[in-house]
XYZ file of C-alpha atoms in Angstrom:
690
model
C 0.000 0.000 0.000
C 1.148 3.549 -0.704
C 0.436 6.437 1.659
C 0.782 9.964 0.297
C 2.545 11.784 3.148
C 2.748 15.163 1.428
C 0.358 16.629 4.011
C -2.018 15.534 6.793
C -4.932 15.840 4.353
C -3.352 13.506 1.792
C -2.298 11.089 4.551
C -5.869 10.950 5.900
C -7.175 10.250 2.400
C -4.613 7.448 1.972
C -5.485 5.826 5.326
C -9.181 5.955 4.388
C -8.415 4.116 1.113
C -6.161 1.672 3.012
C -8.883 0.847 5.541
C -11.437 0.213 2.796
C -9.042 -2.106 0.911
C -8.508 -4.109 4.119
C -12.312 -4.357 4.468
C -12.438 -2.602 7.809
C -16.066 -2.049 8.992
C -17.577 0.383 6.525
C -19.663 2.237 9.124
C -16.651 2.759 11.432
C -14.445 4.011 8.582
C -16.970 6.497 7.196
C -17.965 7.703 10.667
C -14.340 8.549 11.475
C -13.815 10.301 8.164
C -17.015 12.361 8.347
C -16.841 13.218 12.072
C -16.993 16.950 12.820
C -15.827 16.480 16.392
C -12.460 14.856 15.584
C -9.353 16.762 14.539
C -7.517 15.511 11.446
C -4.761 13.997 13.624
C -7.398 12.091 15.626
C -9.072 10.794 12.478
C -5.725 9.456 11.238
C -5.039 7.800 14.614
C -8.470 6.101 14.681
C -8.166 4.837 11.100
C -4.674 3.526 11.867
C -6.108 1.621 14.873
C -8.750 -0.005 12.664
C -6.080 -0.970 10.138
C -3.881 -2.429 12.912
C -6.512 -5.027 13.746
C -6.401 -6.288 10.151
C -2.703 -5.985 9.318
C -1.653 -8.533 11.931
C -3.255 -11.330 9.920
C -0.872 -10.831 7.025
C 2.355 -12.854 6.811
C 4.206 -9.805 5.472
C 3.515 -6.314 4.240
C 5.249 -3.328 2.617
C 3.945 0.165 3.251
C 5.319 2.906 0.986
C 5.164 6.330 2.631
C 5.631 8.578 -0.375
C 6.629 12.231 -0.702
C 7.331 12.814 2.977
C 8.163 16.465 3.632
C 8.324 16.657 7.425
C 9.366 13.648 9.473
C 8.543 15.446 12.726
C 4.992 16.158 11.530
C 4.337 12.644 10.236
C 6.285 10.475 12.679
C 3.404 9.919 15.124
C 1.041 8.927 12.314
C 3.151 6.041 11.001
C 3.393 2.468 12.345
C 5.678 2.256 15.394
C 8.557 -0.098 15.912
C 7.724 -2.572 18.698
C 3.985 -2.786 17.940
C 3.283 -6.531 17.597
C 0.441 -5.989 15.127
C 2.854 -4.244 12.726
C 5.803 -6.557 13.424
C 5.983 -8.495 10.167
C 6.494 -5.744 7.627
C 8.562 -2.797 6.423
C 8.105 0.902 5.842
C 9.662 2.371 2.695
C 9.710 6.155 3.145
C 10.574 8.488 0.263
C 11.495 12.116 0.815
C 13.182 14.983 -1.023
C 14.224 16.717 2.187
C 17.580 15.218 3.154
C 17.494 16.839 6.598
C 14.539 14.665 7.634
C 16.324 11.376 6.955
C 17.075 9.553 10.251
C 20.447 8.011 10.982
C 21.068 4.428 9.859
C 20.790 1.794 12.622
C 19.756 -1.842 13.031
C 16.119 -0.935 12.196
C 16.700 1.847 9.654
C 18.547 1.749 6.345
C 19.119 4.871 4.262
C 19.075 4.238 0.493
C 19.947 7.204 -1.717
C 18.250 6.852 -5.091
C 19.125 10.327 -6.356
C 21.973 9.023 -8.505
C 19.810 6.347 -10.112
C 19.648 2.566 -10.134
C 22.564 0.198 -10.507
C 23.484 0.008 -14.205
C 22.959 -3.759 -14.528
C 19.622 -3.593 -12.716
C 18.559 -0.783 -15.059
C 19.301 -2.953 -18.091
C 17.335 -5.865 -16.551
C 14.372 -3.598 -15.832
C 14.318 -2.352 -19.429
C 14.493 -5.927 -20.748
C 11.715 -7.236 -18.456
C 9.270 -4.438 -19.229
C 9.990 -4.025 -22.957
C 10.674 -7.630 -23.938
C 13.838 -6.533 -25.790
C 16.979 -8.320 -24.631
C 19.676 -6.058 -26.047
C 22.168 -5.279 -23.316
C 24.382 -3.011 -25.411
C 21.625 -0.655 -26.557
C 19.817 -1.064 -23.241
C 22.909 0.189 -21.457
C 23.057 3.297 -23.658
C 19.358 4.032 -23.045
C 19.829 3.574 -19.293
C 22.751 5.991 -19.320
C 20.815 8.595 -21.290
C 17.961 8.303 -18.747
C 20.448 8.487 -15.841
C 19.172 5.088 -14.601
C 16.085 6.747 -13.128
C 13.422 4.059 -12.422
C 10.344 5.980 -13.535
C 12.068 7.158 -16.725
C 13.224 3.597 -17.474
C 9.757 2.164 -16.862
C 8.191 4.819 -19.101
C 10.672 4.106 -21.899
C 10.181 0.329 -21.740
C 6.373 0.587 -21.619
C 6.347 2.962 -24.592
C 8.610 0.740 -26.688
C 6.573 -2.373 -25.833
C 3.311 -0.695 -26.837
C 4.788 0.537 -30.130
C 6.155 -2.941 -30.929
C 2.732 -4.500 -30.385
C 1.517 -2.557 -33.413
C 1.978 -4.674 -36.533
C 3.165 -1.693 -38.573
C 5.996 -0.834 -36.177
C 7.070 -4.196 -34.781
C 10.691 -3.335 -35.652
C 10.689 -0.370 -33.230
C 13.539 -0.740 -30.753
C 16.022 1.125 -28.618
C 17.711 2.844 -31.577
C 14.390 4.329 -32.632
C 13.630 5.309 -29.042
C 17.004 7.077 -28.749
C 16.126 9.051 -31.884
C 13.066 10.275 -29.987
C 15.342 11.425 -27.161
C 17.621 13.257 -29.618
C 14.569 15.015 -31.084
C 13.642 16.285 -27.608
C 10.319 14.426 -27.445
C 10.985 12.275 -24.390
C 7.968 13.649 -22.511
C 5.617 12.361 -25.238
C 6.943 8.824 -24.673
C 6.056 8.980 -20.969
C 2.287 9.307 -21.323
C 1.643 5.583 -21.865
C 2.879 4.565 -18.426
C 1.341 7.602 -16.718
C -2.083 6.688 -18.128
C -1.882 2.998 -17.216
C 0.098 2.923 -13.956
C -2.348 2.679 -11.018
C 0.286 3.231 -8.322
C 1.805 6.455 -9.683
C -0.195 8.358 -12.295
C 2.476 10.972 -13.123
C 5.138 10.956 -15.806
C 8.786 11.557 -14.973
C 8.643 15.011 -16.569
C 5.460 15.931 -14.688
C 6.843 14.742 -11.356
C 10.110 16.668 -11.832
C 8.240 19.766 -13.008
C 6.095 19.763 -9.861
C 9.197 19.349 -7.696
C 11.079 22.137 -9.479
C 8.149 24.548 -9.275
C 7.609 23.776 -5.598
C 11.266 24.340 -4.740
C 11.365 27.566 -6.693
C 8.284 28.839 -4.873
C 9.859 28.320 -1.457
C 13.600 28.955 -1.850
C 15.209 31.778 -3.845
C 18.672 30.202 -3.483
C 17.393 27.238 -5.490
C 15.821 29.639 -8.009
C 19.233 31.244 -8.571
C 20.964 27.873 -8.786
C 18.435 26.606 -11.339
C 18.762 29.792 -13.407
C 22.548 29.378 -13.608
C 22.422 25.654 -14.401
C 19.951 26.356 -17.213
C 22.653 28.486 -18.882
C 25.354 25.815 -18.551
C 26.265 22.448 -20.043
C 25.105 19.066 -18.646
C 28.588 18.261 -17.311
C 29.371 18.692 -13.575
C 30.077 22.307 -12.594
C 32.215 23.522 -9.711
C 30.011 24.341 -6.721
C 32.262 27.338 -6.078
C 31.174 28.882 -9.397
C 27.490 28.340 -8.577
C 27.948 29.993 -5.181
C 29.751 32.959 -6.758
C 26.923 33.332 -9.253
C 24.249 33.387 -6.533
C 26.203 35.975 -4.530
C 26.582 38.099 -7.679
C 22.933 38.172 -8.705
C 21.256 38.447 -5.286
C 22.452 41.164 -2.909
C 20.191 39.872 -0.126
C 22.079 36.569 0.019
C 25.368 37.159 1.827
C 26.635 33.884 3.289
C 28.212 30.984 1.430
C 27.332 28.607 4.251
C 23.619 29.311 3.857
C 23.827 28.706 0.099
C 25.658 25.423 0.685
C 23.028 24.249 3.173
C 20.129 25.035 0.824
C 21.781 23.304 -2.120
C 22.600 20.208 -0.054
C 18.952 19.944 1.024
C 17.699 19.999 -2.575
C 17.334 16.418 -3.767
C 17.318 17.452 -7.436
C 20.874 18.802 -7.166
C 23.593 16.156 -6.996
C 26.952 16.896 -5.356
C 30.102 14.950 -6.257
C 33.258 15.381 -4.219
C 36.499 15.040 -6.189
C 40.158 15.845 -5.605
C 39.789 19.199 -7.328
C 36.702 20.249 -5.355
C 32.951 19.744 -5.040
C 30.910 19.618 -8.260
C 27.185 20.070 -8.801
C 25.127 18.385 -11.497
C 21.571 17.380 -12.360
C 20.081 14.443 -14.227
C 19.265 15.049 -17.886
C 15.516 14.824 -17.222
C 15.865 17.407 -14.447
C 17.991 19.627 -16.684
C 15.374 19.539 -19.456
C 12.658 20.516 -16.988
C 14.754 23.298 -15.445
C 15.481 24.809 -18.870
C 11.749 24.780 -19.667
C 10.562 26.122 -16.317
C 13.261 28.827 -16.154
C 12.369 30.390 -19.510
C 9.852 32.822 -18.020
C 12.149 33.698 -15.131
C 15.148 34.347 -17.386
C 13.059 36.468 -19.742
C 12.803 39.130 -17.033
C 16.211 38.572 -15.401
C 18.355 37.703 -18.418
C 20.799 40.644 -18.279
C 21.493 40.090 -14.577
C 21.745 36.326 -15.121
C 24.207 36.585 -18.024
C 26.405 39.156 -16.316
C 26.303 37.101 -13.130
C 27.431 34.036 -15.062
C 30.286 35.868 -16.795
C 31.426 37.377 -13.490
C 31.246 34.010 -11.714
C 33.381 32.287 -14.354
C 35.877 35.161 -14.429
C 36.115 35.070 -10.640
C 36.684 31.316 -10.615
C 39.427 31.589 -13.242
C 41.168 34.333 -11.272
C 40.854 32.563 -7.896
C 41.710 29.022 -8.962
C 44.116 29.552 -11.842
C 45.304 33.157 -11.566
C 47.612 34.103 -14.430
C 47.853 30.391 -15.280
C 44.403 30.636 -16.868
C 46.167 32.127 -19.879
C 48.796 29.381 -19.942
C 48.322 26.453 -22.313
C 50.271 24.296 -19.867
C 47.337 24.517 -17.420
C 44.653 23.486 -19.899
C 43.725 20.351 -17.929
C 43.023 22.481 -14.837
C 40.397 24.495 -16.728
C 38.935 21.418 -18.409
C 35.834 21.364 -16.203
C 34.583 24.813 -17.266
C 35.265 24.698 -21.028
C 31.957 22.968 -22.004
C 29.984 25.389 -19.820
C 31.540 28.406 -21.534
C 30.484 27.003 -24.906
C 26.887 26.431 -23.741
C 26.779 29.869 -22.088
C 27.559 31.537 -25.428
C 24.779 29.554 -27.093
C 22.382 30.612 -24.310
C 23.387 34.263 -24.747
C 22.769 34.095 -28.499
C 19.306 32.637 -27.890
C 18.433 35.464 -25.495
C 19.816 38.543 -27.243
C 20.105 39.883 -30.745
C 23.527 41.036 -31.919
C 22.281 44.624 -31.926
C 21.453 44.447 -28.198
C 24.661 42.783 -27.051
C 26.485 46.097 -26.643
C 24.052 46.999 -23.842
C 24.338 43.696 -22.000
C 27.841 43.076 -20.707
C 29.381 44.969 -17.830
C 32.791 43.314 -18.040
C 35.116 41.863 -20.664
C 35.483 38.177 -21.376
C 39.093 37.862 -22.534
C 39.865 35.120 -20.005
C 36.795 33.147 -21.058
C 37.865 33.409 -24.689
C 41.388 32.290 -23.841
C 40.108 29.211 -21.980
C 38.000 28.281 -25.026
C 40.964 28.816 -27.365
C 43.193 26.585 -25.228
C 40.525 23.871 -25.401
C 40.268 24.183 -29.203
C 36.761 25.696 -29.044
C 37.888 28.354 -31.514
C 34.477 29.518 -32.744
C 33.326 29.944 -29.147
C 36.528 31.863 -28.368
C 35.841 34.240 -31.261
C 32.393 35.015 -29.845
C 33.781 35.854 -26.403
C 36.465 38.057 -27.950
C 33.904 39.801 -30.149
C 31.669 40.428 -27.106
C 34.704 41.798 -25.267
C 35.538 44.041 -28.220
C 32.029 45.536 -28.248
C 32.096 45.991 -24.455
C 35.527 47.649 -24.367
C 34.815 49.922 -27.326
C 31.692 51.154 -25.570
C 33.296 51.599 -22.133
C 36.836 52.858 -22.895
C 36.734 53.916 -26.533
C 37.974 52.377 -29.794
C 41.700 53.040 -29.247
C 42.260 51.728 -25.730
C 44.832 49.061 -24.834
C 42.020 46.616 -23.966
C 40.654 47.016 -27.482
C 44.104 46.361 -28.950
C 44.543 43.253 -26.785
C 41.169 41.961 -27.921
C 42.056 42.492 -31.585
C 45.290 40.597 -30.997
C 43.423 37.699 -29.379
C 40.962 37.624 -32.271
C 43.900 37.472 -34.643
C 45.336 34.470 -32.792
C 42.066 32.555 -33.024
C 41.599 33.340 -36.725
C 45.160 32.115 -37.192
C 44.251 28.844 -35.438
C 41.212 28.496 -37.701
C 43.338 28.994 -40.816
C 41.808 32.375 -41.730
C 45.188 34.044 -42.184
C 44.024 37.217 -43.953
C 41.554 37.989 -41.155
C 44.262 37.208 -38.600
C 46.613 39.675 -40.311
C 43.904 42.333 -40.365
C 43.191 41.970 -36.629
C 46.866 42.057 -35.656
C 47.396 45.230 -37.702
C 44.423 46.826 -35.872
C 46.153 45.970 -32.580
C 49.543 47.206 -33.777
C 48.179 50.580 -34.902
C 46.505 51.156 -31.527
C 49.611 50.168 -29.553
C 51.934 52.382 -31.610
C 49.548 55.335 -31.268
C 48.799 54.956 -27.559
C 52.187 53.995 -26.188
C 54.047 56.990 -27.579
C 57.718 57.851 -27.089
C 57.426 58.189 -23.314
C 56.311 54.544 -23.134
C 59.096 53.300 -25.421
C 56.734 53.595 -28.393
C 57.651 51.044 -31.052
C 59.971 49.243 -28.624
C 57.323 48.252 -26.094
C 57.044 44.519 -25.340
C 53.361 44.518 -26.382
C 54.423 45.813 -29.784
C 56.917 42.954 -29.949
C 54.067 40.528 -29.292
C 52.129 41.845 -32.282
C 55.221 41.713 -34.511
C 55.701 38.102 -33.472
C 52.075 37.247 -34.278
C 52.327 38.977 -37.653
C 55.481 36.999 -38.376
C 53.603 33.743 -37.777
C 50.739 34.901 -40.006
C 53.053 35.799 -42.880
C 54.804 32.457 -42.503
C 51.439 30.701 -42.787
C 50.731 32.776 -45.898
C 54.037 31.624 -47.411
C 55.697 35.067 -47.223
C 58.783 33.827 -45.368
C 61.031 36.869 -45.852
C 58.384 39.189 -44.409
C 57.809 36.706 -41.583
C 61.526 36.708 -40.793
C 61.573 40.514 -40.728
C 58.657 40.714 -38.250
C 60.218 38.092 -35.974
C 63.526 40.013 -36.069
C 61.721 43.187 -34.986
C 60.118 41.261 -32.119
C 63.406 39.647 -31.081
C 65.306 42.958 -30.944
C 62.646 44.545 -28.729
C 62.377 41.588 -26.360
C 66.131 41.184 -26.001
C 66.412 44.851 -25.108
C 63.453 44.997 -22.734
C 63.426 41.508 -21.186
C 66.952 40.164 -21.419
C 68.365 37.099 -23.219
C 66.854 34.398 -20.972
C 63.211 35.396 -20.872
C 60.615 32.860 -22.097
C 59.167 35.433 -24.509
C 62.609 35.715 -26.119
C 62.662 31.918 -26.442
C 59.312 32.067 -28.270
C 60.822 34.374 -30.909
C 63.868 32.132 -31.313
C 61.554 29.202 -31.892
C 59.524 31.090 -34.502
C 62.658 32.253 -36.278
C 63.784 28.635 -36.373
C 60.539 27.672 -38.096
C 60.967 30.413 -40.707
C 64.552 29.405 -41.456
C 63.428 25.800 -41.780
C 60.782 26.886 -44.309
C 63.525 28.746 -46.202
C 65.677 25.590 -46.257
C 68.334 26.852 -43.832
C 68.099 23.828 -41.534
C 71.320 24.372 -39.552
C 70.310 27.916 -38.646
C 66.829 26.654 -37.779
C 68.301 24.020 -35.464
C 70.465 26.633 -33.748
C 67.462 28.903 -33.052
C 65.366 26.020 -31.717
C 68.163 24.958 -29.349
C 68.398 28.557 -28.070
C 64.673 28.406 -27.353
C 64.861 24.950 -25.770
C 67.641 25.903 -23.358
C 65.729 28.951 -22.128
C 62.443 27.065 -21.724
C 64.044 24.148 -19.883
C 65.703 26.571 -17.486
C 62.664 28.782 -16.906
C 59.710 26.391 -17.247
C 60.985 22.883 -16.551
C 61.037 19.757 -18.726
C 57.257 19.057 -18.840
C 55.868 22.390 -19.999
C 53.867 22.442 -23.233
C 56.141 25.150 -24.650
C 59.030 22.715 -24.247
C 56.990 20.121 -26.151
C 56.446 22.656 -28.940
C 60.202 23.087 -29.372
C 60.777 19.325 -29.283
C 58.302 19.084 -32.157
C 60.135 21.789 -34.103
C 63.515 20.138 -33.515
C 62.059 16.820 -34.636
C 60.926 18.401 -37.909
C 64.336 20.009 -38.499
C 66.180 16.749 -37.840
C 63.823 15.017 -40.249
C 64.731 17.581 -42.922
C 68.388 16.910 -42.136
C 67.810 13.170 -42.605
C 68.388 12.234 -38.949
C 65.132 10.315 -38.605
C 65.855 8.454 -35.354
C 66.666 11.720 -33.576
C 63.551 13.256 -35.090
C 61.401 10.390 -33.789
C 62.901 10.767 -30.309
C 62.101 14.482 -30.194
C 58.515 13.915 -31.360
C 57.978 11.213 -28.720
C 59.222 13.662 -26.061
C 56.659 16.148 -27.328
C 53.845 13.573 -27.449
C 54.396 12.453 -23.850
C 54.240 16.044 -22.575
C 51.189 16.954 -24.652
C 49.235 13.864 -23.594
C 50.021 14.546 -19.947
C 49.285 18.274 -19.989
C 46.547 18.627 -22.610
C 44.786 15.268 -22.872
C 44.436 12.947 -25.890
C 42.147 15.115 -28.061
C 43.984 18.431 -28.209
C 45.102 19.816 -31.578
C 48.709 19.937 -30.345
C 48.535 16.178 -29.790
C 47.304 15.840 -33.360
C 50.292 17.889 -34.558
C 52.694 15.517 -32.828
C 50.971 12.405 -34.213
C 51.181 13.960 -37.672
C 54.905 14.640 -37.251
C 55.505 11.099 -36.025
C 53.648 9.812 -39.061
C 56.013 11.705 -41.353
C 59.060 10.326 -39.525
C 57.810 6.735 -39.706
C 57.197 7.199 -43.421
C 60.783 8.390 -43.850
C 61.956 5.325 -41.903
C 59.955 3.027 -44.188
C 57.400 2.001 -41.534
C 54.421 2.940 -43.687
C 51.696 1.172 -41.681
C 52.760 2.956 -38.493
C 52.917 6.202 -40.462
C 49.345 5.669 -41.691
C 48.184 4.873 -38.155
C 49.711 8.064 -36.734
C 48.266 10.241 -39.501
C 44.800 8.763 -38.908
C 45.130 9.571 -35.181
C 45.957 13.135 -36.127
C 43.150 13.352 -38.699
C 40.437 12.163 -36.291
C 41.465 14.767 -33.694
C 41.693 17.639 -36.155
C 38.380 16.804 -37.832
C 36.720 16.810 -34.424
C 38.358 19.996 -33.152
C 38.791 22.065 -36.320
C 36.173 20.815 -38.765
C 36.561 19.300 -42.255
C 37.753 22.438 -44.087
C 40.682 23.575 -41.955
C 44.120 23.907 -43.554
C 45.632 21.681 -40.855
C 43.168 18.963 -41.861
C 44.328 19.415 -45.462
C 47.929 18.899 -44.320
C 47.085 15.472 -42.920
C 45.102 14.478 -46.015
C 48.192 15.357 -48.032
C 50.435 13.294 -45.743
C 48.042 10.338 -45.884
C 48.041 10.609 -49.664
C 51.829 10.359 -49.693
C 51.714 7.247 -47.453
C 49.132 5.547 -49.678
C 51.293 6.422 -52.660
C 54.293 4.487 -51.336
C 51.989 1.622 -50.315
C 50.860 1.371 -53.952
C 47.263 2.383 -53.249
C 47.242 5.095 -55.933
C 43.465 5.671 -56.054
C 43.315 6.291 -52.300
C 46.363 8.538 -52.597
C 44.657 10.562 -55.342
C 41.508 10.834 -53.241
C 43.398 12.147 -50.207
C 45.414 14.661 -52.247
C 42.220 15.974 -53.860
C 40.687 16.432 -50.392
C 43.751 18.467 -49.449
C 43.724 20.455 -52.712
C 40.062 21.462 -52.363
C 40.636 22.747 -48.835
C 43.817 24.641 -49.740
C 42.237 26.254 -52.808
C 39.278 27.408 -50.728
C 41.268 28.622 -47.711
C 44.567 29.820 -49.215
C 43.835 30.626 -52.851
C 45.266 29.170 -56.068
C 48.810 30.575 -55.770
C 49.908 29.426 -52.313
C 53.005 27.255 -51.956
C 50.946 24.566 -50.196
C 48.748 24.374 -53.302
C 51.902 23.877 -55.373
C 52.925 20.992 -53.094
C 49.598 19.240 -53.660
C 49.744 19.716 -57.428
C 53.231 18.217 -57.411
C 52.037 15.210 -55.358
C 49.030 14.729 -57.631
C 51.388 14.771 -60.595
C 53.335 11.891 -59.066
C 50.132 9.923 -58.431
C 48.883 10.394 -62.010
C 52.315 9.367 -63.301
C 52.077 6.153 -61.238
C 48.582 5.561 -62.667
C 49.937 5.960 -66.221
C 48.049 9.213 -66.884
C 51.142 11.107 -68.048
C 49.364 14.081 -69.615
C 47.509 14.844 -66.368
C 50.739 14.316 -64.438
C 52.554 16.826 -66.681
C 49.712 19.310 -66.268
C 49.803 19.059 -62.438
C 53.596 19.432 -62.305
C 53.385 22.535 -64.519
C 50.782 24.016 -62.142
C 53.154 23.424 -59.235
C 56.149 24.851 -61.108
C 54.383 28.048 -62.114
C 53.272 28.734 -58.523
C 56.721 28.041 -57.089
């Protein structure tokens, strides 16, 4: 039997139904219920006494006391331990208020179901109710429903009903998951809600009622829900949520009070890890929160967005400090990167581009830098563009902050392969710096000017203008040597870039010398496991490959790979770069299968992080084409080189040196295929460009 313990009124109604089901004397039951002389507590006590005389005849019983809100209010109205008439059964009490849960002892066991059922039990439940014994797909469905019993039961009942129709007997878990992807989960829940006599609510309806009730009684939970609705499904640092609530509500002053309210909310799950406490919600709860919070956010959206930006900025400053801008600390900021991406999407859904200039109170350079370090380049551009609009409005179009933002935008466009736009942004930054710094601030010899020169050098190198690139890097080196001294890490960065330019120009010995200068400084200043050290190992590996010292090249690239995997994780674009370099070395060593394997590692990462039309993706297609060529698979080689050519033509134009390289490779492939006229044509294209 289930008793609804939400209130004394619902409990009385449940006991009345219980007494009738046990066939207690009808006159006695109705007299108690209709009495005007008895208080509601007395009616409950009298009905419970009638039930007690019947319950003792049962060999066992289970009484579910559902939706308990106040243990102190309900305790006296539940069966007591020690009463012989109630000795052969169990009470199962459900509550959302964690403070009312008694301590575990020999008579009481506390079972937390907030995190869902056991995974294997979830799969069994789906199989029993649906009739589909498919553990692999069942496991995926259970995970997507967070192993929540009511959601699982609804899914299985829906699938079973659909399969009973002759026209859709093939309907299974794959088709059900498509429903989830389309956002129509709530429509699949109605079947169970309409046919389940013990609980006539769907999962979505039950969660909606709980969310609305909590919001009506606790503004801390309202603020928490509003923030979570702007963020990604992944766990979020509790510290950020607390900062957000303090930012958007001046009446809430104490962290301890916020913590207590959040801990009491059964819809919010807290996970304690080495790096701190994280808050999350089940996907069903998240969907409901996003729906319910729409009206609230419509009237509080500016405060909510600014509160979110401030909370993330504060967390970055407090937990990472200046390291937030350091690629070597990418793993430490890993937990907030997906939330920053979702926050931008939420902002775009709430505001038009025309209104954005009136929204933000603070810049978002740090948020953009975090996204850039995590390869979320398009998201980074949005944060930088928002910062640009904000700074231009607050401090004017020629302020240092505006210049810094232009420079950051240039770096991201460079990473995306849009070199002309990168050059344009860096020149905007350079013009502002040169104008604002003036002679009294060293003018053209300021270190920030050196930074822009260095960035412009890298852009011109990417564009194939190596002499101009060398000139910009020389400008940057002279300034940094003068202002920072010969052993500063920023000086090492210039040495490294100059090495790359000299390598592109074919001066490999000079390139090696510059890279070793850079390596010595970085090892001394940053230590052997910094990502900047890995970058130089990669460069040295490439130079040694050009010099024909393939074993030394492979050793350097493996040094780089170990550091990158440790510091950045397995799916960072820098890891892809190292795999690509290793592939080239293995090809040179004649280990073509290993070369192909490494290039495919690199390709999968770059496709995921950069998209199918990035120039770095084209580079790997070209390398794969060369590997297939030596393996004798000429058609696959041609296919890969054409992929590369199409990307290069679109991104770099028809006269870039990289385009010439592809034409030359295609000429070799056509020659191997016996198509000598096409081979001659491709080689002539390459020659004319070069």
